[in-house]
Short mmCIF file of the N, C-alpha and C atoms (twelve columns), coordinates in Angstrom:
data_MODEL
# 
_entry.id   MODEL 
# 
loop_
_atom_site.group_PDB 
_atom_site.id 
_atom_site.type_symbol 
_atom_site.label_atom_id 
_atom_site.label_alt_id 
_atom_site.label_comp_id 
_atom_site.label_asym_id 
_atom_site.label_seq_id 
_atom_site.Cartn_x 
_atom_site.Cartn_y 
_atom_site.Cartn_z 
_atom_site.pdbx_PDB_model_num 
ATOM 1   N N  . GLN A 1   -25.847 90.399 -50.062 1 
ATOM 2   C CA . GLN A 1   -25.131 89.482 -49.554 1 
ATOM 3   C C  . GLN A 1   -25.810 88.708 -48.334 1 
ATOM 4   N N  . VAL A 2   -25.504 87.483 -47.959 1 
ATOM 5   C CA . VAL A 2   -26.150 86.899 -46.820 1 
ATOM 6   C C  . VAL A 2   -25.184 86.502 -45.767 1 
ATOM 7   N N  . GLN A 3   -25.741 86.665 -44.612 1 
ATOM 8   C CA . GLN A 3   -24.447 86.118 -43.283 1 
ATOM 9   C C  . GLN A 3   -25.586 85.150 -42.622 1 
ATOM 10  N N  . LEU A 4   -24.611 84.249 -42.094 1 
ATOM 11  C CA . LEU A 4   -24.866 83.384 -41.348 1 
ATOM 12  C C  . LEU A 4   -24.152 83.331 -39.982 1 
ATOM 13  N N  . VAL A 5   -25.143 83.071 -38.822 1 
ATOM 14  C CA . VAL A 5   -24.200 83.472 -37.320 1 
ATOM 15  C C  . VAL A 5   -24.764 82.416 -36.665 1 
ATOM 16  N N  . GLU A 6   -23.784 81.199 -36.094 1 
ATOM 17  C CA . GLU A 6   -24.203 80.166 -35.336 1 
ATOM 18  C C  . GLU A 6   -24.115 80.685 -33.909 1 
ATOM 19  N N  . SER A 7   -24.871 79.717 -33.100 1 
ATOM 20  C CA . SER A 7   -24.508 79.970 -31.701 1 
ATOM 21  C C  . SER A 7   -25.187 78.799 -30.811 1 
ATOM 22  N N  . GLY A 8   -24.804 78.645 -29.742 1 
ATOM 23  C CA . GLY A 8   -25.353 77.366 -28.840 1 
ATOM 24  C C  . GLY A 8   -24.135 76.654 -28.640 1 
ATOM 25  N N  . GLY A 9   -23.016 76.585 -29.067 1 
ATOM 26  C CA . GLY A 9   -21.726 75.613 -28.811 1 
ATOM 27  C C  . GLY A 9   -21.304 75.940 -27.464 1 
ATOM 28  N N  . GLY A 10  -20.753 74.653 -27.079 1 
ATOM 29  C CA . GLY A 10  -19.896 74.805 -25.754 1 
ATOM 30  C C  . GLY A 10  -19.278 73.557 -25.440 1 
ATOM 31  N N  . LEU A 11  -19.117 73.398 -23.993 1 
ATOM 32  C CA . LEU A 11  -18.322 72.272 -23.624 1 
ATOM 33  C C  . LEU A 11  -19.622 71.546 -22.858 1 
ATOM 34  N N  . VAL A 12  -19.863 70.120 -23.044 1 
ATOM 35  C CA . VAL A 12  -20.813 69.309 -22.328 1 
ATOM 36  C C  . VAL A 12  -20.179 68.007 -22.074 1 
ATOM 37  N N  . GLN A 13  -20.696 67.479 -20.968 1 
ATOM 38  C CA . GLN A 13  -20.413 65.921 -20.765 1 
ATOM 39  C C  . GLN A 13  -20.891 64.978 -21.512 1 
ATOM 40  N N  . ALA A 14  -20.301 63.854 -21.802 1 
ATOM 41  C CA . ALA A 14  -20.929 62.844 -22.614 1 
ATOM 42  C C  . ALA A 14  -22.336 62.393 -21.868 1 
ATOM 43  N N  . GLY A 15  -23.256 62.257 -23.101 1 
ATOM 44  C CA . GLY A 15  -24.758 61.980 -22.524 1 
ATOM 45  C C  . GLY A 15  -25.434 63.210 -22.596 1 
ATOM 46  N N  . GLY A 16  -24.809 64.400 -22.547 1 
ATOM 47  C CA . GLY A 16  -25.570 65.695 -22.399 1 
ATOM 48  C C  . GLY A 16  -26.323 65.849 -23.571 1 
ATOM 49  N N  . SER A 17  -26.616 67.303 -23.712 1 
ATOM 50  C CA . SER A 17  -27.461 68.002 -24.689 1 
ATOM 51  C C  . SER A 17  -26.922 69.467 -24.952 1 
ATOM 52  N N  . LEU A 18  -26.959 69.811 -26.405 1 
ATOM 53  C CA . LEU A 18  -27.024 71.254 -26.777 1 
ATOM 54  C C  . LEU A 18  -27.958 71.440 -27.568 1 
ATOM 55  N N  . ARG A 19  -28.229 72.782 -27.924 1 
ATOM 56  C CA . ARG A 19  -29.125 73.097 -29.120 1 
ATOM 57  C C  . ARG A 19  -28.477 74.319 -29.647 1 
ATOM 58  N N  . LEU A 20  -27.950 74.043 -31.065 1 
ATOM 59  C CA . LEU A 20  -27.256 75.111 -32.009 1 
ATOM 60  C C  . LEU A 20  -28.172 75.745 -32.747 1 
ATOM 61  N N  . SER A 21  -27.924 76.945 -32.738 1 
ATOM 62  C CA . SER A 21  -28.939 77.746 -33.756 1 
ATOM 63  C C  . SER A 21  -27.956 78.354 -34.764 1 
ATOM 64  N N  . CYS A 22  -28.808 78.929 -35.915 1 
ATOM 65  C CA . CYS A 22  -28.149 79.681 -36.766 1 
ATOM 66  C C  . CYS A 22  -29.133 80.611 -37.629 1 
ATOM 67  N N  . VAL A 23  -28.691 81.650 -37.297 1 
ATOM 68  C CA . VAL A 23  -29.802 83.039 -38.122 1 
ATOM 69  C C  . VAL A 23  -29.027 83.434 -39.346 1 
ATOM 70  N N  . ALA A 24  -29.862 83.592 -40.423 1 
ATOM 71  C CA . ALA A 24  -29.398 84.009 -41.706 1 
ATOM 72  C C  . ALA A 24  -29.980 85.543 -41.623 1 
ATOM 73  N N  . SER A 25  -29.295 86.356 -42.193 1 
ATOM 74  C CA . SER A 25  -29.734 87.725 -42.295 1 
ATOM 75  C C  . SER A 25  -28.920 88.309 -43.514 1 
ATOM 76  N N  . GLY A 26  -29.593 89.472 -43.825 1 
ATOM 77  C CA . GLY A 26  -28.998 90.195 -45.136 1 
ATOM 78  C C  . GLY A 26  -30.124 90.432 -46.299 1 
ATOM 79  N N  . SER A 27  -29.409 90.372 -47.505 1 
ATOM 80  C CA . SER A 27  -30.328 90.556 -48.761 1 
ATOM 81  C C  . SER A 27  -30.848 89.438 -49.149 1 
ATOM 82  N N  . ILE A 28  -31.942 88.739 -48.092 1 
ATOM 83  C CA . ILE A 28  -32.518 87.562 -48.588 1 
ATOM 84  C C  . ILE A 28  -33.959 87.714 -49.162 1 
ATOM 85  N N  . PHE A 29  -34.210 86.984 -50.355 1 
ATOM 86  C CA . PHE A 29  -35.400 86.853 -50.903 1 
ATOM 87  C C  . PHE A 29  -36.030 85.558 -50.412 1 
ATOM 88  N N  . ARG A 30  -35.228 84.433 -50.728 1 
ATOM 89  C CA . ARG A 30  -35.728 83.087 -50.194 1 
ATOM 90  C C  . ARG A 30  -34.397 82.231 -49.883 1 
ATOM 91  N N  . ILE A 31  -34.859 81.465 -48.740 1 
ATOM 92  C CA . ILE A 31  -33.811 80.248 -48.551 1 
ATOM 93  C C  . ILE A 31  -34.455 78.897 -48.710 1 
ATOM 94  N N  . ALA A 32  -33.442 78.293 -49.123 1 
ATOM 95  C CA . ALA A 32  -33.621 76.982 -49.910 1 
ATOM 96  C C  . ALA A 32  -33.335 76.037 -48.733 1 
ATOM 97  N N  . ASP A 33  -32.566 74.877 -49.017 1 
ATOM 98  C CA . ASP A 33  -32.246 73.968 -48.130 1 
ATOM 99  C C  . ASP A 33  -30.974 74.648 -47.074 1 
ATOM 100 N N  . MET A 34  -31.131 74.449 -45.726 1 
ATOM 101 C CA . MET A 34  -30.401 74.732 -44.844 1 
ATOM 102 C C  . MET A 34  -29.664 73.503 -44.211 1 
ATOM 103 N N  . ALA A 35  -28.361 73.572 -43.508 1 
ATOM 104 C CA . ALA A 35  -27.797 72.288 -43.344 1 
ATOM 105 C C  . ALA A 35  -26.885 72.595 -42.176 1 
ATOM 106 N N  . TRP A 36  -26.385 71.380 -41.264 1 
ATOM 107 C CA . TRP A 36  -25.591 71.690 -40.294 1 
ATOM 108 C C  . TRP A 36  -24.426 70.698 -40.546 1 
ATOM 109 N N  . ASN A 37  -23.156 71.154 -40.765 1 
ATOM 110 C CA . ASN A 37  -22.125 70.532 -41.112 1 
ATOM 111 C C  . ASN A 37  -21.192 70.429 -39.912 1 
ATOM 112 N N  . ARG A 38  -20.103 69.404 -40.026 1 
ATOM 113 C CA . ARG A 38  -19.067 69.648 -38.956 1 
ATOM 114 C C  . ARG A 38  -17.688 69.472 -39.293 1 
ATOM 115 N N  . GLN A 39  -16.568 69.630 -38.587 1 
ATOM 116 C CA . GLN A 39  -15.333 69.303 -38.994 1 
ATOM 117 C C  . GLN A 39  -14.547 69.218 -37.640 1 
ATOM 118 N N  . ALA A 40  -14.103 67.917 -37.741 1 
ATOM 119 C CA . ALA A 40  -13.415 67.557 -36.411 1 
ATOM 120 C C  . ALA A 40  -12.084 67.585 -36.512 1 
ATOM 121 N N  . PRO A 41  -10.957 67.980 -35.611 1 
ATOM 122 C CA . PRO A 41  -9.433  67.891 -36.041 1 
ATOM 123 C C  . PRO A 41  -9.115  67.051 -36.862 1 
ATOM 124 N N  . GLY A 42  -8.209  67.262 -37.860 1 
ATOM 125 C CA . GLY A 42  -7.718  66.395 -38.636 1 
ATOM 126 C C  . GLY A 42  -8.634  65.400 -39.574 1 
ATOM 127 N N  . LYS A 43  -9.950  66.090 -39.692 1 
ATOM 128 C CA . LYS A 43  -10.715 65.302 -40.408 1 
ATOM 129 C C  . LYS A 43  -11.497 66.154 -41.394 1 
ATOM 130 N N  . GLN A 44  -12.125 65.730 -42.389 1 
ATOM 131 C CA . GLN A 44  -12.744 66.482 -43.500 1 
ATOM 132 C C  . GLN A 44  -14.272 66.716 -42.812 1 
ATOM 133 N N  . ARG A 45  -14.384 68.046 -43.483 1 
ATOM 134 C CA . ARG A 45  -16.096 68.526 -43.248 1 
ATOM 135 C C  . ARG A 45  -17.005 67.398 -43.572 1 
ATOM 136 N N  . GLU A 46  -17.963 67.174 -42.615 1 
ATOM 137 C CA . GLU A 46  -19.122 66.185 -43.146 1 
ATOM 138 C C  . GLU A 46  -20.336 66.870 -42.753 1 
ATOM 139 N N  . LEU A 47  -21.247 66.559 -43.706 1 
ATOM 140 C CA . LEU A 47  -22.781 66.890 -43.557 1 
ATOM 141 C C  . LEU A 47  -23.233 66.068 -42.379 1 
ATOM 142 N N  . VAL A 48  -23.883 66.706 -41.298 1 
ATOM 143 C CA . VAL A 48  -24.474 66.376 -40.382 1 
ATOM 144 C C  . VAL A 48  -25.899 66.098 -40.317 1 
ATOM 145 N N  . ALA A 49  -26.781 67.165 -40.743 1 
ATOM 146 C CA . ALA A 49  -27.947 67.052 -41.095 1 
ATOM 147 C C  . ALA A 49  -28.457 68.088 -42.112 1 
ATOM 148 N N  . SER A 50  -29.562 67.691 -42.773 1 
ATOM 149 C CA . SER A 50  -30.049 68.962 -43.629 1 
ATOM 150 C C  . SER A 50  -31.603 69.129 -43.648 1 
ATOM 151 N N  . ILE A 51  -32.198 70.024 -44.113 1 
ATOM 152 C CA . ILE A 51  -33.526 70.553 -43.959 1 
ATOM 153 C C  . ILE A 51  -33.991 71.401 -45.249 1 
ATOM 154 N N  . SER A 52  -34.902 70.878 -45.736 1 
ATOM 155 C CA . SER A 52  -35.351 71.777 -46.831 1 
ATOM 156 C C  . SER A 52  -36.614 72.759 -46.572 1 
ATOM 157 N N  . SER A 53  -36.819 73.471 -47.310 1 
ATOM 158 C CA . SER A 53  -37.765 74.658 -47.147 1 
ATOM 159 C C  . SER A 53  -39.296 74.111 -46.751 1 
ATOM 160 N N  . GLY A 54  -39.211 72.871 -47.092 1 
ATOM 161 C CA . GLY A 54  -40.648 72.312 -46.850 1 
ATOM 162 C C  . GLY A 54  -40.744 71.452 -45.683 1 
ATOM 163 N N  . GLY A 55  -39.478 71.363 -44.855 1 
ATOM 164 C CA . GLY A 55  -39.343 70.444 -43.876 1 
ATOM 165 C C  . GLY A 55  -38.593 69.403 -44.005 1 
ATOM 166 N N  . SER A 56  -38.502 68.732 -45.095 1 
ATOM 167 C CA . SER A 56  -37.977 67.382 -45.179 1 
ATOM 168 C C  . SER A 56  -36.386 67.505 -44.690 1 
ATOM 169 N N  . THR A 57  -36.155 66.144 -44.003 1 
ATOM 170 C CA . THR A 57  -34.923 66.088 -43.420 1 
ATOM 171 C C  . THR A 57  -34.154 65.131 -43.682 1 
ATOM 172 N N  . ASN A 58  -32.635 65.125 -43.536 1 
ATOM 173 C CA . ASN A 58  -31.765 64.148 -44.005 1 
ATOM 174 C C  . ASN A 58  -30.596 64.102 -42.862 1 
ATOM 175 N N  . TYR A 59  -30.195 62.877 -42.297 1 
ATOM 176 C CA . TYR A 59  -29.247 62.654 -41.249 1 
ATOM 177 C C  . TYR A 59  -28.260 61.696 -41.537 1 
ATOM 178 N N  . ALA A 60  -26.664 62.211 -41.040 1 
ATOM 179 C CA . ALA A 60  -25.689 61.273 -41.161 1 
ATOM 180 C C  . ALA A 60  -26.252 60.137 -40.218 1 
ATOM 181 N N  . ASP A 61  -25.672 58.821 -40.601 1 
ATOM 182 C CA . ASP A 61  -26.124 57.846 -39.892 1 
ATOM 183 C C  . ASP A 61  -25.497 57.919 -38.716 1 
ATOM 184 N N  . SER A 62  -24.546 58.566 -38.452 1 
ATOM 185 C CA . SER A 62  -23.814 58.492 -37.023 1 
ATOM 186 C C  . SER A 62  -24.633 59.502 -35.974 1 
ATOM 187 N N  . VAL A 63  -25.574 60.183 -36.812 1 
ATOM 188 C CA . VAL A 63  -26.488 61.210 -35.526 1 
ATOM 189 C C  . VAL A 63  -27.761 60.794 -35.520 1 
ATOM 190 N N  . LYS A 64  -27.936 59.639 -36.445 1 
ATOM 191 C CA . LYS A 64  -29.691 59.247 -36.564 1 
ATOM 192 C C  . LYS A 64  -30.289 58.942 -35.173 1 
ATOM 193 N N  . GLY A 65  -31.359 59.501 -34.677 1 
ATOM 194 C CA . GLY A 65  -31.781 59.387 -33.592 1 
ATOM 195 C C  . GLY A 65  -31.191 59.844 -32.429 1 
ATOM 196 N N  . ARG A 66  -30.433 60.701 -32.384 1 
ATOM 197 C CA . ARG A 66  -29.789 61.531 -31.452 1 
ATOM 198 C C  . ARG A 66  -29.779 63.068 -31.873 1 
ATOM 199 N N  . PHE A 67  -29.862 63.334 -32.898 1 
ATOM 200 C CA . PHE A 67  -29.910 64.823 -33.457 1 
ATOM 201 C C  . PHE A 67  -30.948 64.949 -34.126 1 
ATOM 202 N N  . THR A 68  -31.694 66.109 -33.708 1 
ATOM 203 C CA . THR A 68  -33.005 66.686 -34.713 1 
ATOM 204 C C  . THR A 68  -32.720 68.079 -35.356 1 
ATOM 205 N N  . ILE A 69  -32.931 68.210 -36.583 1 
ATOM 206 C CA . ILE A 69  -32.611 69.389 -37.223 1 
ATOM 207 C C  . ILE A 69  -34.098 70.182 -37.447 1 
ATOM 208 N N  . SER A 70  -34.370 71.472 -37.305 1 
ATOM 209 C CA . SER A 70  -35.637 72.001 -37.421 1 
ATOM 210 C C  . SER A 70  -35.280 73.341 -37.985 1 
ATOM 211 N N  . ARG A 71  -36.348 74.299 -38.610 1 
ATOM 212 C CA . ARG A 71  -36.049 75.482 -39.023 1 
ATOM 213 C C  . ARG A 71  -37.302 76.299 -38.919 1 
ATOM 214 N N  . ASP A 72  -37.247 77.552 -38.518 1 
ATOM 215 C CA . ASP A 72  -38.125 78.706 -38.569 1 
ATOM 216 C C  . ASP A 72  -38.198 79.673 -39.632 1 
ATOM 217 N N  . ASN A 73  -38.928 79.227 -40.643 1 
ATOM 218 C CA . ASN A 73  -38.861 80.180 -41.997 1 
ATOM 219 C C  . ASN A 73  -39.083 81.598 -41.802 1 
ATOM 220 N N  . ALA A 74  -39.969 81.906 -40.560 1 
ATOM 221 C CA . ALA A 74  -40.112 83.372 -40.547 1 
ATOM 222 C C  . ALA A 74  -39.229 83.992 -40.042 1 
ATOM 223 N N  . ARG A 75  -38.190 83.429 -39.357 1 
ATOM 224 C CA . ARG A 75  -36.969 83.980 -38.732 1 
ATOM 225 C C  . ARG A 75  -35.872 83.398 -39.546 1 
ATOM 226 N N  . ASN A 76  -35.857 83.087 -40.521 1 
ATOM 227 C CA . ASN A 76  -34.513 82.422 -41.208 1 
ATOM 228 C C  . ASN A 76  -33.425 82.120 -40.221 1 
ATOM 229 N N  . THR A 77  -34.210 80.936 -39.537 1 
ATOM 230 C CA . THR A 77  -33.354 80.244 -38.403 1 
ATOM 231 C C  . THR A 77  -33.232 78.752 -38.634 1 
ATOM 232 N N  . VAL A 78  -32.261 78.023 -38.455 1 
ATOM 233 C CA . VAL A 78  -32.064 76.718 -38.377 1 
ATOM 234 C C  . VAL A 78  -31.397 76.051 -37.115 1 
ATOM 235 N N  . TYR A 79  -32.211 74.950 -36.722 1 
ATOM 236 C CA . TYR A 79  -31.736 74.630 -35.250 1 
ATOM 237 C C  . TYR A 79  -31.298 73.253 -35.231 1 
ATOM 238 N N  . LEU A 80  -30.130 73.088 -34.325 1 
ATOM 239 C CA . LEU A 80  -29.799 71.671 -34.386 1 
ATOM 240 C C  . LEU A 80  -29.915 71.084 -32.705 1 
ATOM 241 N N  . GLN A 81  -30.678 70.226 -32.436 1 
ATOM 242 C CA . GLN A 81  -30.601 69.450 -31.309 1 
ATOM 243 C C  . GLN A 81  -30.072 68.401 -31.152 1 
ATOM 244 N N  . MET A 82  -28.980 68.404 -30.463 1 
ATOM 245 C CA . MET A 82  -28.088 67.566 -29.971 1 
ATOM 246 C C  . MET A 82  -28.289 66.772 -28.868 1 
ATOM 247 N N  . ASN A 83  -28.977 65.455 -28.721 1 
ATOM 248 C CA . ASN A 83  -29.034 64.827 -27.273 1 
ATOM 249 C C  . ASN A 83  -27.881 63.525 -27.333 1 
ATOM 250 N N  . SER A 84  -27.746 62.950 -26.210 1 
ATOM 251 C CA . SER A 84  -26.970 61.773 -26.196 1 
ATOM 252 C C  . SER A 84  -25.462 61.892 -26.662 1 
ATOM 253 N N  . LEU A 85  -24.954 63.176 -26.532 1 
ATOM 254 C CA . LEU A 85  -23.742 63.654 -27.110 1 
ATOM 255 C C  . LEU A 85  -22.567 62.527 -26.816 1 
ATOM 256 N N  . LYS A 86  -21.847 62.296 -27.736 1 
ATOM 257 C CA . LYS A 86  -20.651 61.495 -27.642 1 
ATOM 258 C C  . LYS A 86  -19.577 62.455 -27.889 1 
ATOM 259 N N  . SER A 87  -18.095 61.654 -27.392 1 
ATOM 260 C CA . SER A 87  -16.962 62.347 -27.495 1 
ATOM 261 C C  . SER A 87  -16.748 62.753 -28.887 1 
ATOM 262 N N  . GLU A 88  -16.953 61.633 -29.929 1 
ATOM 263 C CA . GLU A 88  -17.037 61.832 -31.051 1 
ATOM 264 C C  . GLU A 88  -17.570 62.895 -31.979 1 
ATOM 265 N N  . ASP A 89  -18.421 63.424 -31.187 1 
ATOM 266 C CA . ASP A 89  -19.281 64.625 -32.065 1 
ATOM 267 C C  . ASP A 89  -18.525 65.734 -31.721 1 
ATOM 268 N N  . THR A 90  -17.561 65.869 -31.011 1 
ATOM 269 C CA . THR A 90  -16.837 67.102 -31.024 1 
ATOM 270 C C  . THR A 90  -16.172 67.633 -32.157 1 
ATOM 271 N N  . ALA A 91  -16.208 68.783 -32.776 1 
ATOM 272 C CA . ALA A 91  -16.185 69.441 -33.629 1 
ATOM 273 C C  . ALA A 91  -16.497 70.721 -33.599 1 
ATOM 274 N N  . VAL A 92  -16.037 71.284 -34.895 1 
ATOM 275 C CA . VAL A 92  -16.569 72.775 -35.230 1 
ATOM 276 C C  . VAL A 92  -18.128 72.565 -36.061 1 
ATOM 277 N N  . TYR A 93  -19.117 73.058 -35.607 1 
ATOM 278 C CA . TYR A 93  -20.077 72.979 -36.555 1 
ATOM 279 C C  . TYR A 93  -20.595 74.327 -37.367 1 
ATOM 280 N N  . TYR A 94  -20.985 73.873 -38.653 1 
ATOM 281 C CA . TYR A 94  -20.971 75.090 -39.488 1 
ATOM 282 C C  . TYR A 94  -22.513 74.842 -40.007 1 
ATOM 283 N N  . CYS A 95  -23.023 76.063 -40.118 1 
ATOM 284 C CA . CYS A 95  -24.329 76.232 -40.605 1 
ATOM 285 C C  . CYS A 95  -24.229 76.804 -42.222 1 
ATOM 286 N N  . ASN A 96  -25.233 76.177 -43.159 1 
ATOM 287 C CA . ASN A 96  -24.943 76.385 -44.517 1 
ATOM 288 C C  . ASN A 96  -26.174 76.570 -45.028 1 
ATOM 289 N N  . ALA A 97  -26.546 77.340 -45.906 1 
ATOM 290 C CA . ALA A 97  -27.889 77.684 -46.628 1 
ATOM 291 C C  . ALA A 97  -27.545 78.152 -48.152 1 
ATOM 292 N N  . GLY A 98  -28.522 77.656 -48.752 1 
ATOM 293 C CA . GLY A 98  -28.586 78.117 -50.285 1 
ATOM 294 C C  . GLY A 98  -29.624 78.956 -50.266 1 
ATOM 295 N N  . ALA A 99  -29.387 80.292 -50.599 1 
ATOM 296 C CA . ALA A 99  -30.389 81.251 -50.575 1 
ATOM 297 C C  . ALA A 99  -30.293 82.291 -52.009 1 
ATOM 298 N N  . LEU A 100 -31.610 82.916 -52.072 1 
ATOM 299 C CA . LEU A 100 -31.561 83.651 -53.218 1 
ATOM 300 C C  . LEU A 100 -31.725 84.963 -52.720 1 
ATOM 301 N N  . THR A 101 -30.615 85.982 -53.119 1 
ATOM 302 C CA . THR A 101 -30.920 87.344 -52.642 1 
ATOM 303 C C  . THR A 101 -31.625 88.228 -53.156 1 
ATOM 304 N N  . THR A 102 -31.884 89.349 -52.836 1 
ATOM 305 C CA . THR A 102 -33.107 90.410 -53.403 1 
ATOM 306 C C  . THR A 102 -32.502 90.871 -54.901 1 
ATOM 307 N N  . GLY A 103 -31.184 90.714 -55.088 1 
ATOM 308 C CA . GLY A 103 -30.564 91.000 -56.187 1 
ATOM 309 C C  . GLY A 103 -30.721 89.937 -57.161 1 
ATOM 310 N N  . ALA A 104 -31.700 88.961 -56.959 1 
ATOM 311 C CA . ALA A 104 -31.971 87.639 -57.882 1 
ATOM 312 C C  . ALA A 104 -30.538 86.823 -58.348 1 
ATOM 313 N N  . LYS A 105 -29.704 86.669 -57.262 1 
ATOM 314 C CA . LYS A 105 -28.675 85.665 -57.224 1 
ATOM 315 C C  . LYS A 105 -28.803 84.493 -56.176 1 
ATOM 316 N N  . TRP A 106 -28.661 83.365 -56.846 1 
ATOM 317 C CA . TRP A 106 -28.433 82.232 -55.893 1 
ATOM 318 C C  . TRP A 106 -27.003 82.046 -55.541 1 
ATOM 319 N N  . GLY A 107 -26.977 81.763 -54.175 1 
ATOM 320 C CA . GLY A 107 -25.364 81.579 -53.668 1 
ATOM 321 C C  . GLY A 107 -25.758 80.647 -52.620 1 
ATOM 322 N N  . ASP A 108 -24.500 79.926 -52.044 1 
ATOM 323 C CA . ASP A 108 -24.351 78.930 -51.009 1 
ATOM 324 C C  . ASP A 108 -23.455 79.686 -50.187 1 
ATOM 325 N N  . TYR A 109 -24.112 79.689 -48.776 1 
ATOM 326 C CA . TYR A 109 -23.512 80.427 -47.807 1 
ATOM 327 C C  . TYR A 109 -23.163 79.704 -46.328 1 
ATOM 328 N N  . TRP A 110 -22.304 80.112 -45.726 1 
ATOM 329 C CA . TRP A 110 -21.624 79.484 -44.791 1 
ATOM 330 C C  . TRP A 110 -21.447 80.186 -43.615 1 
ATOM 331 N N  . GLY A 111 -21.736 80.020 -42.436 1 
ATOM 332 C CA . GLY A 111 -21.553 80.684 -41.195 1 
ATOM 333 C C  . GLY A 111 -19.759 80.350 -40.714 1 
ATOM 334 N N  . ARG A 112 -19.583 81.074 -39.598 1 
ATOM 335 C CA . ARG A 112 -18.022 81.027 -39.034 1 
ATOM 336 C C  . ARG A 112 -17.789 79.789 -38.277 1 
ATOM 337 N N  . GLY A 113 -18.809 79.090 -37.824 1 
ATOM 338 C CA . GLY A 113 -18.765 77.884 -36.903 1 
ATOM 339 C C  . GLY A 113 -18.779 77.960 -35.488 1 
ATOM 340 N N  . THR A 114 -19.262 77.125 -34.855 1 
ATOM 341 C CA . THR A 114 -19.528 77.061 -33.357 1 
ATOM 342 C C  . THR A 114 -18.831 75.831 -32.655 1 
ATOM 343 N N  . GLN A 115 -17.826 76.058 -31.730 1 
ATOM 344 C CA . GLN A 115 -17.451 75.000 -31.343 1 
ATOM 345 C C  . GLN A 115 -18.045 74.037 -30.363 1 
ATOM 346 N N  . VAL A 116 -18.267 72.771 -30.607 1 
ATOM 347 C CA . VAL A 116 -18.827 71.752 -29.664 1 
ATOM 348 C C  . VAL A 116 -17.830 70.767 -29.050 1 
ATOM 349 N N  . THR A 117 -17.741 70.649 -27.852 1 
ATOM 350 C CA . THR A 117 -16.760 70.015 -27.386 1 
ATOM 351 C C  . THR A 117 -17.343 69.140 -26.189 1 
ATOM 352 N N  . VAL A 118 -17.330 67.611 -26.456 1 
ATOM 353 C CA . VAL A 118 -17.969 66.440 -25.638 1 
ATOM 354 C C  . VAL A 118 -16.877 66.092 -24.763 1 
ATOM 355 N N  . SER A 119 -16.896 66.197 -23.475 1 
ATOM 356 C CA . SER A 119 -15.953 65.352 -22.518 1 
ATOM 357 C C  . SER A 119 -16.364 63.961 -22.154 1 
ATOM 358 N N  . SER A 120 -15.544 63.122 -22.039 1 
ATOM 359 C CA . SER A 120 -15.836 61.952 -21.714 1 
ATOM 360 C C  . SER A 120 -15.852 61.183 -20.249 1 
# 
């Protein structure tokens, strides 16, 4: 199995910055795409940003120019640098990864989430 653990969330004032981290561990043979999603109260979960194993990135329009996703393949870690935070960025942020286990099974794995609260 593969476990994802997020960290770095917290309370920040509007205009501030936070850096989220997500570490994957377990029976990992290879990790493909990694992504950050978020879910605000009363709203559906949405994709924030994704990054391929080769480093190609994709962002939601609402965060372009403010958020940066990156990854360290040697550490099985994905990051989300969030700048110029707005109150509408308040949500639980979830890490997601597609991974091939050492048992030769592909799976889609999720972390438990980390809360980001932006005060205006």
